[in-house]
mmCIF file of C-alpha atoms in Angstrom:
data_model
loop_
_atom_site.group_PDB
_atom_site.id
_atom_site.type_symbol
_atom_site.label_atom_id
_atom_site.label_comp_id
_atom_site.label_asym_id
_atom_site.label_seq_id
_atom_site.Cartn_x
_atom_site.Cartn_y
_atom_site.Cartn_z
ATOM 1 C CA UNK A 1491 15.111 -13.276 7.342
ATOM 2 C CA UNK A 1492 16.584 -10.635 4.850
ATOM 3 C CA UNK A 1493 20.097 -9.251 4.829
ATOM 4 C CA UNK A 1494 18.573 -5.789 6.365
ATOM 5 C CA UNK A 1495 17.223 -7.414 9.298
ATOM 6 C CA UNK A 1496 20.163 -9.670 9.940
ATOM 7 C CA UNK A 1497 21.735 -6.514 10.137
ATOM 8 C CA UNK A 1498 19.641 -4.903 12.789
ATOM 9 C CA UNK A 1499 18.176 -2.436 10.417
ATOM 10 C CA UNK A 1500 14.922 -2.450 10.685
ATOM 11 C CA UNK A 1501 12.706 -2.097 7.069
ATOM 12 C CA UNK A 1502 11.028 1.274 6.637
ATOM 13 C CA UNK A 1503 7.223 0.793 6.456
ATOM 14 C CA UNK A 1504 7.219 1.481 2.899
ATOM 15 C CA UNK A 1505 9.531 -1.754 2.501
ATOM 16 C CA UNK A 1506 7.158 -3.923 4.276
ATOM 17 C CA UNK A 1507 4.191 -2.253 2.366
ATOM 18 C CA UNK A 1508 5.891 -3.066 -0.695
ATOM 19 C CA UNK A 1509 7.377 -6.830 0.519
ATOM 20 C CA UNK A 1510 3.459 -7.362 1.666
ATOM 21 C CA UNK A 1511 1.873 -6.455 -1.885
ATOM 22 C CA UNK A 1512 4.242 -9.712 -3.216
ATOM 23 C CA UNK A 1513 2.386 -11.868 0.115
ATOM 24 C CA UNK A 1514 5.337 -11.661 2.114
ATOM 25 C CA UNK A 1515 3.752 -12.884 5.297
ATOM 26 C CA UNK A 1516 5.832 -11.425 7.585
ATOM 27 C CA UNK A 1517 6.472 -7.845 6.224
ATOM 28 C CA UNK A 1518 2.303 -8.074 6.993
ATOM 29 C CA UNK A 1519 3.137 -9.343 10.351
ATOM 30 C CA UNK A 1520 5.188 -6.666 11.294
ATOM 31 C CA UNK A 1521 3.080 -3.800 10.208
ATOM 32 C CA UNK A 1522 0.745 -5.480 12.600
ATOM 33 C CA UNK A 1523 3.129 -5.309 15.374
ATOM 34 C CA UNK A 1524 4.354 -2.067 14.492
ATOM 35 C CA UNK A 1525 0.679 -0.597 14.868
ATOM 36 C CA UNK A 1526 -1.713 -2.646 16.022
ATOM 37 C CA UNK A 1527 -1.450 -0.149 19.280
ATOM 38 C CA UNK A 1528 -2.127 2.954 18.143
ATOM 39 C CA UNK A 1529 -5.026 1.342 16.324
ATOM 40 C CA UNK A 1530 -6.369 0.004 19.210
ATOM 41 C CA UNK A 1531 -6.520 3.014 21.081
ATOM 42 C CA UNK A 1532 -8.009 5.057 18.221
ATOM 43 C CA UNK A 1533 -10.868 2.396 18.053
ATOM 44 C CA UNK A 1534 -11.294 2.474 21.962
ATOM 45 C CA UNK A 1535 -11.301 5.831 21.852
ATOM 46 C CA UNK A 1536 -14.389 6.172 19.440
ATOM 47 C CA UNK A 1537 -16.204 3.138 20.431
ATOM 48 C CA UNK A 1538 -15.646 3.063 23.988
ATOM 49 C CA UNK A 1539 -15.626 -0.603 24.388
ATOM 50 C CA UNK A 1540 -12.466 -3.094 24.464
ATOM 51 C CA UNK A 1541 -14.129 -5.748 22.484
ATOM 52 C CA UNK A 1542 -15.974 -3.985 19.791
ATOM 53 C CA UNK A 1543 -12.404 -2.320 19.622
ATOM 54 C CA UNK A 1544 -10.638 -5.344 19.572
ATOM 55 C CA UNK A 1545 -13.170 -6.043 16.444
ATOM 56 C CA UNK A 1546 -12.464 -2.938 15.075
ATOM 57 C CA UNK A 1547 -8.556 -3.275 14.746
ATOM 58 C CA UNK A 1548 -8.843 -6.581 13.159
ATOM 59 C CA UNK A 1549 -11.435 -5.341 10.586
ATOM 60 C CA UNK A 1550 -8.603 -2.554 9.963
ATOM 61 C CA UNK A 1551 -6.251 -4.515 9.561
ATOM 62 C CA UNK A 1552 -8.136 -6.758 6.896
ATOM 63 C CA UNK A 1553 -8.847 -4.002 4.849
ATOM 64 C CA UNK A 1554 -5.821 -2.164 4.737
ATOM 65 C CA UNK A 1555 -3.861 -5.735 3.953
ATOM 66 C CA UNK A 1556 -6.591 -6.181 1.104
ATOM 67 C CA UNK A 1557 -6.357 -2.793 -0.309
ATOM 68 C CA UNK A 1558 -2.372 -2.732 -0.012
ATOM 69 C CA UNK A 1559 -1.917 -2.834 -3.694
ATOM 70 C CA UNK A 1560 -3.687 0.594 -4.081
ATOM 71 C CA UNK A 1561 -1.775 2.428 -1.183
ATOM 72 C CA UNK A 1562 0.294 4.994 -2.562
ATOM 73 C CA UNK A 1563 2.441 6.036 -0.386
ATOM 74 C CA UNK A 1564 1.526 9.664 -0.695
ATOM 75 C CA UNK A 1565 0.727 9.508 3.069
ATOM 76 C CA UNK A 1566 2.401 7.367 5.917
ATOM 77 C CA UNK A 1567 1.358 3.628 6.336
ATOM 78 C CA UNK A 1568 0.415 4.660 10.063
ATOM 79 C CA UNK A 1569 -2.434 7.550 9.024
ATOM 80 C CA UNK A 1570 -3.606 5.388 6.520
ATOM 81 C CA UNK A 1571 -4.236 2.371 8.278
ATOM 82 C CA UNK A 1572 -5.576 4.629 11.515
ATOM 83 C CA UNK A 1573 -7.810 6.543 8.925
ATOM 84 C CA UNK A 1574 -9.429 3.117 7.843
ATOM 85 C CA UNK A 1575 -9.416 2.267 11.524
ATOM 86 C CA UNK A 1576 -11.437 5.466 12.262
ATOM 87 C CA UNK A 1577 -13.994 4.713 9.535
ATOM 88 C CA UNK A 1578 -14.661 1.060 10.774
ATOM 89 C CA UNK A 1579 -15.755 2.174 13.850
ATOM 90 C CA UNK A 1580 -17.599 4.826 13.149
ATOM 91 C CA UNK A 1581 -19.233 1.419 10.541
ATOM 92 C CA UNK A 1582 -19.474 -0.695 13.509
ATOM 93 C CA UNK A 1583 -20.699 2.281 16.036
ATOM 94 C CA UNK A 1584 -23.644 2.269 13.271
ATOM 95 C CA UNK A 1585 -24.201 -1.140 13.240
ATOM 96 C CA UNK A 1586 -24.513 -1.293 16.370
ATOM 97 C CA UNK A 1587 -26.879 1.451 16.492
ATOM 98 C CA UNK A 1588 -25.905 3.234 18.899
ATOM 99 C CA UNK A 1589 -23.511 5.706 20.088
ATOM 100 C CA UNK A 1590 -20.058 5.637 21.923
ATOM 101 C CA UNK A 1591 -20.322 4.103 25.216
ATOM 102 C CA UNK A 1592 -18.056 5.046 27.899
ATOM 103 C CA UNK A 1593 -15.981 1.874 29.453
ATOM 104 C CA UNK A 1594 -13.661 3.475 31.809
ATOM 105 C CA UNK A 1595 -12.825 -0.078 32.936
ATOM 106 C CA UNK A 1596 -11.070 -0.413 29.591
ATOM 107 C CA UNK A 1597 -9.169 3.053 30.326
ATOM 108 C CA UNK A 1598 -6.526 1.183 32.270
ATOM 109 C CA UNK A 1599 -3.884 4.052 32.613
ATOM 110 C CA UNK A 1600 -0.598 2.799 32.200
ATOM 111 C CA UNK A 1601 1.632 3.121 35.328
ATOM 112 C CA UNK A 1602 5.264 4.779 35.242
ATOM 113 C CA UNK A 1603 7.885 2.710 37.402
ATOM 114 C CA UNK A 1604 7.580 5.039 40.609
ATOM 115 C CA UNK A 1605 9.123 3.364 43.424
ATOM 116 C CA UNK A 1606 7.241 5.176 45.821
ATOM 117 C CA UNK A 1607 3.622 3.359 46.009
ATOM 118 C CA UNK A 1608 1.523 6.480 47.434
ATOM 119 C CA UNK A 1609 2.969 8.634 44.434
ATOM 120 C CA UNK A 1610 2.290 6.309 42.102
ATOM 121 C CA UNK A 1611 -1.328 5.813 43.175
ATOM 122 C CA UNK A 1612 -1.626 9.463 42.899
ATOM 123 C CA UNK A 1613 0.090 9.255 39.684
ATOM 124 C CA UNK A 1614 -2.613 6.314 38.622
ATOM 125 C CA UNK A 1615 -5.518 8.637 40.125
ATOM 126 C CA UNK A 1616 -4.835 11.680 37.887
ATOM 127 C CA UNK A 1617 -4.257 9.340 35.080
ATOM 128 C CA UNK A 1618 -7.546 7.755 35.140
ATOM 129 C CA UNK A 1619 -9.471 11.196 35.744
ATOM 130 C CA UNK A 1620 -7.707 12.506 32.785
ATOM 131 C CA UNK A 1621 -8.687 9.408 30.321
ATOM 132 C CA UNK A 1622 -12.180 10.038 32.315
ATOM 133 C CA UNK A 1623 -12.263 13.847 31.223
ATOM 134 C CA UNK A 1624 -10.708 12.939 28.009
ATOM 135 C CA UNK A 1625 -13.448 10.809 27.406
ATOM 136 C CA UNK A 1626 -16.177 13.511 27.581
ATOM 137 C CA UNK A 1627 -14.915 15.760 24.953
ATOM 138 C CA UNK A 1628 -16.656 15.840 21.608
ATOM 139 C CA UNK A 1629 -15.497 12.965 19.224
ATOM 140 C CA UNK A 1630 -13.249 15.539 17.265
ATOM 141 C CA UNK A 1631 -11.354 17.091 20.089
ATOM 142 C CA UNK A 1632 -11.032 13.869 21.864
ATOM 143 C CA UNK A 1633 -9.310 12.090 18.655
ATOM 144 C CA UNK A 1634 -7.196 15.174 17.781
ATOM 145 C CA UNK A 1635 -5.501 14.975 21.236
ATOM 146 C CA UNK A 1636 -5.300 11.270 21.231
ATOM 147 C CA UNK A 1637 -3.557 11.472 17.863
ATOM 148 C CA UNK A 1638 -1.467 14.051 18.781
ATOM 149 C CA UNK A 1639 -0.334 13.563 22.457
ATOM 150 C CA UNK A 1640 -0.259 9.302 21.710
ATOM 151 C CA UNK A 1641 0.330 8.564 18.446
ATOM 152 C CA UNK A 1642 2.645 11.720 17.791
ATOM 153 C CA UNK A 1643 0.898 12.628 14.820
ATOM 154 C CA UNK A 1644 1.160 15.929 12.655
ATOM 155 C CA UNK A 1645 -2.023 17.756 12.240
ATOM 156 C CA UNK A 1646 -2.053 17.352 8.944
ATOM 157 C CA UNK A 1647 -2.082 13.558 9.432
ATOM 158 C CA UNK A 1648 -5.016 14.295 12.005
ATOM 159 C CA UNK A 1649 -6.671 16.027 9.633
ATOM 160 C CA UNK A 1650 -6.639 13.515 6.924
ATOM 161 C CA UNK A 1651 -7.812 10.868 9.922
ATOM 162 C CA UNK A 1652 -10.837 12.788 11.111
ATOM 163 C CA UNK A 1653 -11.813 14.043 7.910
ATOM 164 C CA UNK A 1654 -11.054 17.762 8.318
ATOM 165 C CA UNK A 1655 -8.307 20.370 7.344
ATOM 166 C CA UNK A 1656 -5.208 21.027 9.189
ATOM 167 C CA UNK A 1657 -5.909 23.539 10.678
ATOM 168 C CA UNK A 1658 -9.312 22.442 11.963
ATOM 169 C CA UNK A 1659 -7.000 19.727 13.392
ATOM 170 C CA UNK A 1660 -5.200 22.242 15.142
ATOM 171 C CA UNK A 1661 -8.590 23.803 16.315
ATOM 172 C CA UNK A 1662 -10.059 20.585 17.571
ATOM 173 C CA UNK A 1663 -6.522 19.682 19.354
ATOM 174 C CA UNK A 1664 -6.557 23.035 21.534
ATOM 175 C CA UNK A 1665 -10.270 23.700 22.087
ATOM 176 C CA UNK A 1666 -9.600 19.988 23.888
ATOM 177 C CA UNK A 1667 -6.696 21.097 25.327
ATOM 178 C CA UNK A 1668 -8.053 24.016 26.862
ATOM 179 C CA UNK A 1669 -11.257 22.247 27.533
ATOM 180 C CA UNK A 1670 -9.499 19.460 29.142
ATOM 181 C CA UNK A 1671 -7.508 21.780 31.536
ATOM 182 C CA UNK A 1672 -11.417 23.366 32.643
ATOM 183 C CA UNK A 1673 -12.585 19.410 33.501
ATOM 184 C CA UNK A 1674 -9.478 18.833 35.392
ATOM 185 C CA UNK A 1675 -9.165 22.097 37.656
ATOM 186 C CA UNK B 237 18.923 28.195 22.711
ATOM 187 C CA UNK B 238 16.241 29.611 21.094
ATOM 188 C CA UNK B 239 13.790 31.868 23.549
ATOM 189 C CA UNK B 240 10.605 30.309 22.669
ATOM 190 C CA UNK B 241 7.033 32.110 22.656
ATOM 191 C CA UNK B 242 3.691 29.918 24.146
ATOM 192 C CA UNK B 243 2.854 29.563 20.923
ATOM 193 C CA UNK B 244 5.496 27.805 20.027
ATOM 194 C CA UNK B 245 5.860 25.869 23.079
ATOM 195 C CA UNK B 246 2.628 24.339 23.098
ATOM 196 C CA UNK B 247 2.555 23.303 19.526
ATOM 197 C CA UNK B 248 5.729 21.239 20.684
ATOM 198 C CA UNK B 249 4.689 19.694 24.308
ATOM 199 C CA UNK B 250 2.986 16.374 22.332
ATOM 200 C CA UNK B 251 6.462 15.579 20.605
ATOM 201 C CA UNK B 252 8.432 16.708 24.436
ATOM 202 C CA UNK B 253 6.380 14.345 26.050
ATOM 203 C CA UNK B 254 6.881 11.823 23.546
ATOM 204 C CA UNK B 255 10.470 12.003 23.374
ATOM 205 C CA UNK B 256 10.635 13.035 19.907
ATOM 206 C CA UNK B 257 11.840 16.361 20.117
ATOM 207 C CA UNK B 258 15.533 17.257 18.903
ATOM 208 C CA UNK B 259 18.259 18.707 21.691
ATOM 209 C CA UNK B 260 17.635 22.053 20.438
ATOM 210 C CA UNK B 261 14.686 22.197 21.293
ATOM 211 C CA UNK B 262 14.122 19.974 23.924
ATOM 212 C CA UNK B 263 16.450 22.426 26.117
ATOM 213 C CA UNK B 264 14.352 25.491 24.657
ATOM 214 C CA UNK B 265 11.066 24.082 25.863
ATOM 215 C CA UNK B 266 12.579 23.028 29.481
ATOM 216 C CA UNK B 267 13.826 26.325 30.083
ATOM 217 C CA UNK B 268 10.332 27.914 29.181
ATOM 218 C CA UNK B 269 8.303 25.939 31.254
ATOM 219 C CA UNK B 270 10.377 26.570 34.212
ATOM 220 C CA UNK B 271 9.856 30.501 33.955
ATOM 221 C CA UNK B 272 5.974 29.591 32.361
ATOM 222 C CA UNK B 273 3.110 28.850 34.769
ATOM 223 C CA UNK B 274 0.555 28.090 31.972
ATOM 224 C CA UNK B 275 2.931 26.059 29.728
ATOM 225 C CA UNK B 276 3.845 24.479 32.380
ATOM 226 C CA UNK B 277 0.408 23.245 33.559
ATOM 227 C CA UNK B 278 -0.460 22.413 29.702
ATOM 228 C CA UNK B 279 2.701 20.296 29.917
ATOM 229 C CA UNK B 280 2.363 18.523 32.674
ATOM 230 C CA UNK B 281 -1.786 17.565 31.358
ATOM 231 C CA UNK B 282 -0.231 16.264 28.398
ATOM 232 C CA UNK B 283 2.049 13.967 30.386
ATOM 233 C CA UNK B 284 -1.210 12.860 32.786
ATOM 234 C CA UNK B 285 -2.838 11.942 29.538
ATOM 235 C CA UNK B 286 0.345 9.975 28.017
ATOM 236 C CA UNK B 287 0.404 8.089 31.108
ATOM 237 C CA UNK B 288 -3.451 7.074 30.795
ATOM 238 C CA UNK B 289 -3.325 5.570 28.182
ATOM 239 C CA UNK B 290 -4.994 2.087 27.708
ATOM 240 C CA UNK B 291 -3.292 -1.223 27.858
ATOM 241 C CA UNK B 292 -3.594 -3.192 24.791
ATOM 242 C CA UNK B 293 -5.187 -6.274 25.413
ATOM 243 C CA UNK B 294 -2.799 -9.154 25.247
ATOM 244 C CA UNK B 295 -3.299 -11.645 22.253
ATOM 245 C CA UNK B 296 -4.819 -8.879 19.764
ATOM 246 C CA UNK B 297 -1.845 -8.966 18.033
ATOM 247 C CA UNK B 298 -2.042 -12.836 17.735
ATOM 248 C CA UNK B 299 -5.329 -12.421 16.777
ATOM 249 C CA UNK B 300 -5.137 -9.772 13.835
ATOM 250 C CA UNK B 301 -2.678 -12.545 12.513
ATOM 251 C CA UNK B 302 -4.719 -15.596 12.795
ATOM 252 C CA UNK B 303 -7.233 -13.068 10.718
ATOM 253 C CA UNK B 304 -5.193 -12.298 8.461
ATOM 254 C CA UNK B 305 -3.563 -15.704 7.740
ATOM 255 C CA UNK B 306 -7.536 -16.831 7.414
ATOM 256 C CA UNK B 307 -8.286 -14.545 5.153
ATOM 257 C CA UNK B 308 -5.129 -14.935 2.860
ATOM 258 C CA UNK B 309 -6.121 -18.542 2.740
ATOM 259 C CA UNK B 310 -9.910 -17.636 1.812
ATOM 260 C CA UNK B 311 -9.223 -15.180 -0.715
ATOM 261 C CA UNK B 312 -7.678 -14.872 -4.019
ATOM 262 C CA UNK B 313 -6.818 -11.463 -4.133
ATOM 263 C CA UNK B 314 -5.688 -9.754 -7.901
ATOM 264 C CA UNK B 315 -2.282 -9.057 -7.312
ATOM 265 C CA UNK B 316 -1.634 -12.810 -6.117
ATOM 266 C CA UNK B 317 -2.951 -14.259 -9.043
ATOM 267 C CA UNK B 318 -1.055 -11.989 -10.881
ATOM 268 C CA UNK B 319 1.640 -13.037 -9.246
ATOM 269 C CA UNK B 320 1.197 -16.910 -9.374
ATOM 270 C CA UNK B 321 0.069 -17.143 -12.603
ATOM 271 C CA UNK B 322 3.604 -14.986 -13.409
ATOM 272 C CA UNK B 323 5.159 -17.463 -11.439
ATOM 273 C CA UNK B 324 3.626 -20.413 -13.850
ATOM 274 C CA UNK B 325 4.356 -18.013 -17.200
ATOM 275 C CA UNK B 326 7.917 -18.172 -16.358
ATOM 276 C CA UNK B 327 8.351 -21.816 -15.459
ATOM 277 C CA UNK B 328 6.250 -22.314 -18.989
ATOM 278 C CA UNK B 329 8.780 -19.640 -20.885
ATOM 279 C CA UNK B 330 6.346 -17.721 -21.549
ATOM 280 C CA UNK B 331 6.526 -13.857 -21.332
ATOM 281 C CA UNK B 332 3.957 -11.698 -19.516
ATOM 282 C CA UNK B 333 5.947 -8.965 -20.035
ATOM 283 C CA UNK B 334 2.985 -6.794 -20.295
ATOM 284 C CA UNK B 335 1.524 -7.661 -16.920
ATOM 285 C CA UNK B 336 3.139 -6.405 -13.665
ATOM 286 C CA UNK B 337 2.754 -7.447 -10.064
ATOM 287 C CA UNK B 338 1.563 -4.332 -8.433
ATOM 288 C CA UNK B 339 -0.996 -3.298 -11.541
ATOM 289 C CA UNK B 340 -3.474 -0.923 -10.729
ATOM 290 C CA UNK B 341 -7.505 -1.855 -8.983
ATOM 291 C CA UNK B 342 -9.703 0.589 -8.087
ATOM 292 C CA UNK B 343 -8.659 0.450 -4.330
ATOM 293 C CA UNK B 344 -8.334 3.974 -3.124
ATOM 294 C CA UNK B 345 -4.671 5.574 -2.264
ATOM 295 C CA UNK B 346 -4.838 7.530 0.396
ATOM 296 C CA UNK B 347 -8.452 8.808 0.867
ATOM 297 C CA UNK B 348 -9.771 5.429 2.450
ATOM 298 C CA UNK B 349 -13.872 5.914 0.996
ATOM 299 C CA UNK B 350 -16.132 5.011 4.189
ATOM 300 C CA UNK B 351 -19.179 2.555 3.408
ATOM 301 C CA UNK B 352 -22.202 4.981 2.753
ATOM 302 C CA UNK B 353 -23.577 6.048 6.075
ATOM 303 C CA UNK B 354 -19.906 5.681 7.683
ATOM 304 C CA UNK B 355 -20.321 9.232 8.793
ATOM 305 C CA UNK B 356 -19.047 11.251 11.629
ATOM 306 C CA UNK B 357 -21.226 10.553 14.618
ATOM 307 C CA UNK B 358 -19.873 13.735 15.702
ATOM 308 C CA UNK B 359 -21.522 14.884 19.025
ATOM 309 C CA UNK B 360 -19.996 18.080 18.744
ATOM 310 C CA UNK B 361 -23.033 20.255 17.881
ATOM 311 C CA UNK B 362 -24.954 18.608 20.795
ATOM 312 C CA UNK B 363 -22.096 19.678 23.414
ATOM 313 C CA UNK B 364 -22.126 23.280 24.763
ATOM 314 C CA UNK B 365 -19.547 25.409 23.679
ATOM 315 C CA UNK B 366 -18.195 23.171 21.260
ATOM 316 C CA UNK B 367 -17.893 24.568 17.673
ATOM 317 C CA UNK B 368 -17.755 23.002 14.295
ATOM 318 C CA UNK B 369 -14.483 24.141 12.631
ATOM 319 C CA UNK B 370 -14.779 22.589 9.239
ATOM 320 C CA UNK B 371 -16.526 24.911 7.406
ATOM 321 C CA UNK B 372 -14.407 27.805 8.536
ATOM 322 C CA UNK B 373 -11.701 29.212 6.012
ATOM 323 C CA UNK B 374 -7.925 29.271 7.239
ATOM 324 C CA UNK B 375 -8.154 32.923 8.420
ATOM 325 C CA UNK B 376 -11.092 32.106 10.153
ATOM 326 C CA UNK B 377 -9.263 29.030 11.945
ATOM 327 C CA UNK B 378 -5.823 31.072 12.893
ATOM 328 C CA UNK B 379 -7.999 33.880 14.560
ATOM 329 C CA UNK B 380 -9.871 31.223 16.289
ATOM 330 C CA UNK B 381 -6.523 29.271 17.769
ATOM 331 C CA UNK B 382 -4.970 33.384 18.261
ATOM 332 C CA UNK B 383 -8.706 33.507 20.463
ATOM 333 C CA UNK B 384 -7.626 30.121 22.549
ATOM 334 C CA UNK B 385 -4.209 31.195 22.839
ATOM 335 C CA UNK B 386 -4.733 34.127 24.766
ATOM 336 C CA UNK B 387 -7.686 33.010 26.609
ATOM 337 C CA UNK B 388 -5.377 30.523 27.880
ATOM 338 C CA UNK B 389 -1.696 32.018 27.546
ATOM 339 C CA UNK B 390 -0.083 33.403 31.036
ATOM 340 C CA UNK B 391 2.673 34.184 29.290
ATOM 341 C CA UNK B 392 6.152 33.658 30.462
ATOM 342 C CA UNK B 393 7.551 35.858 33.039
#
């Protein structure tokens, strides 16, 4: 372990980035850990299905770790790797040959620690209708607010994800919004 | 504490929910959703969506790194044979001062290039009222999102 970790400090992606280019295994190993997450849920989201999604990440992963050498740090590790995430699945949605299928079984929603069991049902019951309505948005909307609301990130960083400018990020984030509050009334 | 607009509020209600928002304006949102129906309501949808989201499978982590390890044993990528054979130079004395670890391949930076065909399967032109923003100019975007915010915007009281 290096001196910055004995010291609690965790390395900045960048670090590991550059500590992985030299085949340090474990600056690799935690990039995965650091955001094999959001990846996962971008894939889900555009596949629909946990174990072509599962595929997906792990595909990602590959070719970001391969193609390390030639990152260049003029956008974050995280929209990188979720950009090359987004691209294999729109690859394996066309291998496939087919389009999205919706899994809601894979839409587990993630339960807050409610003490009170009827509230938290209720809590669990709007969740899932919400990743259900989510779900039915067009592909753009659906990742803009996924990117945004989930994985915190900036437009611009949605934009370079999906492909579009910033402020078609912005666009595609509160048409979904807005269309998303419509579904849910 | 700053007296936010809607505008302003709702470009910040993914970082409040997320917890990434500084004091400042943490308070300044809190204090306009309580007087600001609508903000409110977009608020509390963008917690209902936080909370849905999907469990990550156990062991994908485990398995990304049995992958990986696989693949680092399969392949001999450029930069580690740059790196070994620097490794040998040096234990031979002799200089390869003109090589460096990190030197360039044609592996793109930022702008990850998709396989041909790895297109958009966009299903946006197929859904009803749901437009195709990229080939509008910036005006043309911030008079669209002015459009949505007042469609939407109650306003606070």
């Amino acid at each position: 372990m290096r001196d910055d970790e004995l010291r609690g400090i965790e390395p900045s992606d960048l670090e590991l980035v550059r500590r992985g280019r030299t085949g340090d295994d474990s600056a690799l190993g935690m990039l995965a850990k650091r955001h094999h997450a959001a990846a996962y849920r971008v894939a889900l989201s555009l596949v629909g299905r946990d174990d072509l999604a599962q595929d997906v990440v792990q595909d990602a992963f590959l070719k970001a770790f391969r193609a390390l050498v030639g990152f260049r740090a003029d956008a974050s590790f995280r929209t990188w790797l979720l950009t090359i995430t987004a691209n294999e699945a729109k690859g394996a949605l066309r291998r496939a040959g087919r389009r999205r299928e919706t899994a809601l079984d894979d839409a587990v929603p993630v339960t807050s620690d409610e003490p009170d069991p009827a509230e938290a049902a209720v809590v669990a019951d709007e969740a899932s209708r919400a990743r259900s309505m989510l779900e039915r948005l067009p592909e753009k909307q659906r990742l803009s607010v996924t990117l945004r609301i989930e994985e915190g990130l900036s437009f611009r960083e949605i934009g370079e994800v999906i492909g579009s400018s910033e402020g078609a990020a912005r666009v595609n984030y509160f048409h979904g919004i807005r269309r998303l509050r419509e579904l849910m009334e | 504490m700053n007296d936010f607009e809607c505008g302003q509020v709702r470009e910040l209600i993914p970082d409040f929910v997320g917890s990434r928002l500084a004091a400042e304006d943490l308070e300044a949102v809190e204090a306009h959703v309580t007087r600001c129906g609508e903000c409110r309501a977009e608020l509390e949808l963008a917690q209902t969506i936080l909370a849905s989201r999907p469990r990550i499978p156990d062991g994908l982590l485990a398995r990304i790194a049995a992958a990986v390890a696989a693949d680092r044993r399969s392949h001999t990528r450029p930069w580690w044979g740059i790196s070994a054979a620097a490794v040998a130079a040096l234990a031979l004395g002799i200089g390869l001062s003109s090589q460096r670890a990190e030197a360039p391949v044609d592996v793109p930076g930022f702008a990850y290039e998709a396989e041909e065909g790895d297109v958009w399967l966009s299903d946006d032109g197929l859904v009803a009222g749901a437009p195709l923003f990229d080939g509008l100019s910036d005006d043309a975007l911030m008079t669209l999102l002015d459009e949505i915010s007042l469609d939407g915007a109650g306003g606070a009281a």
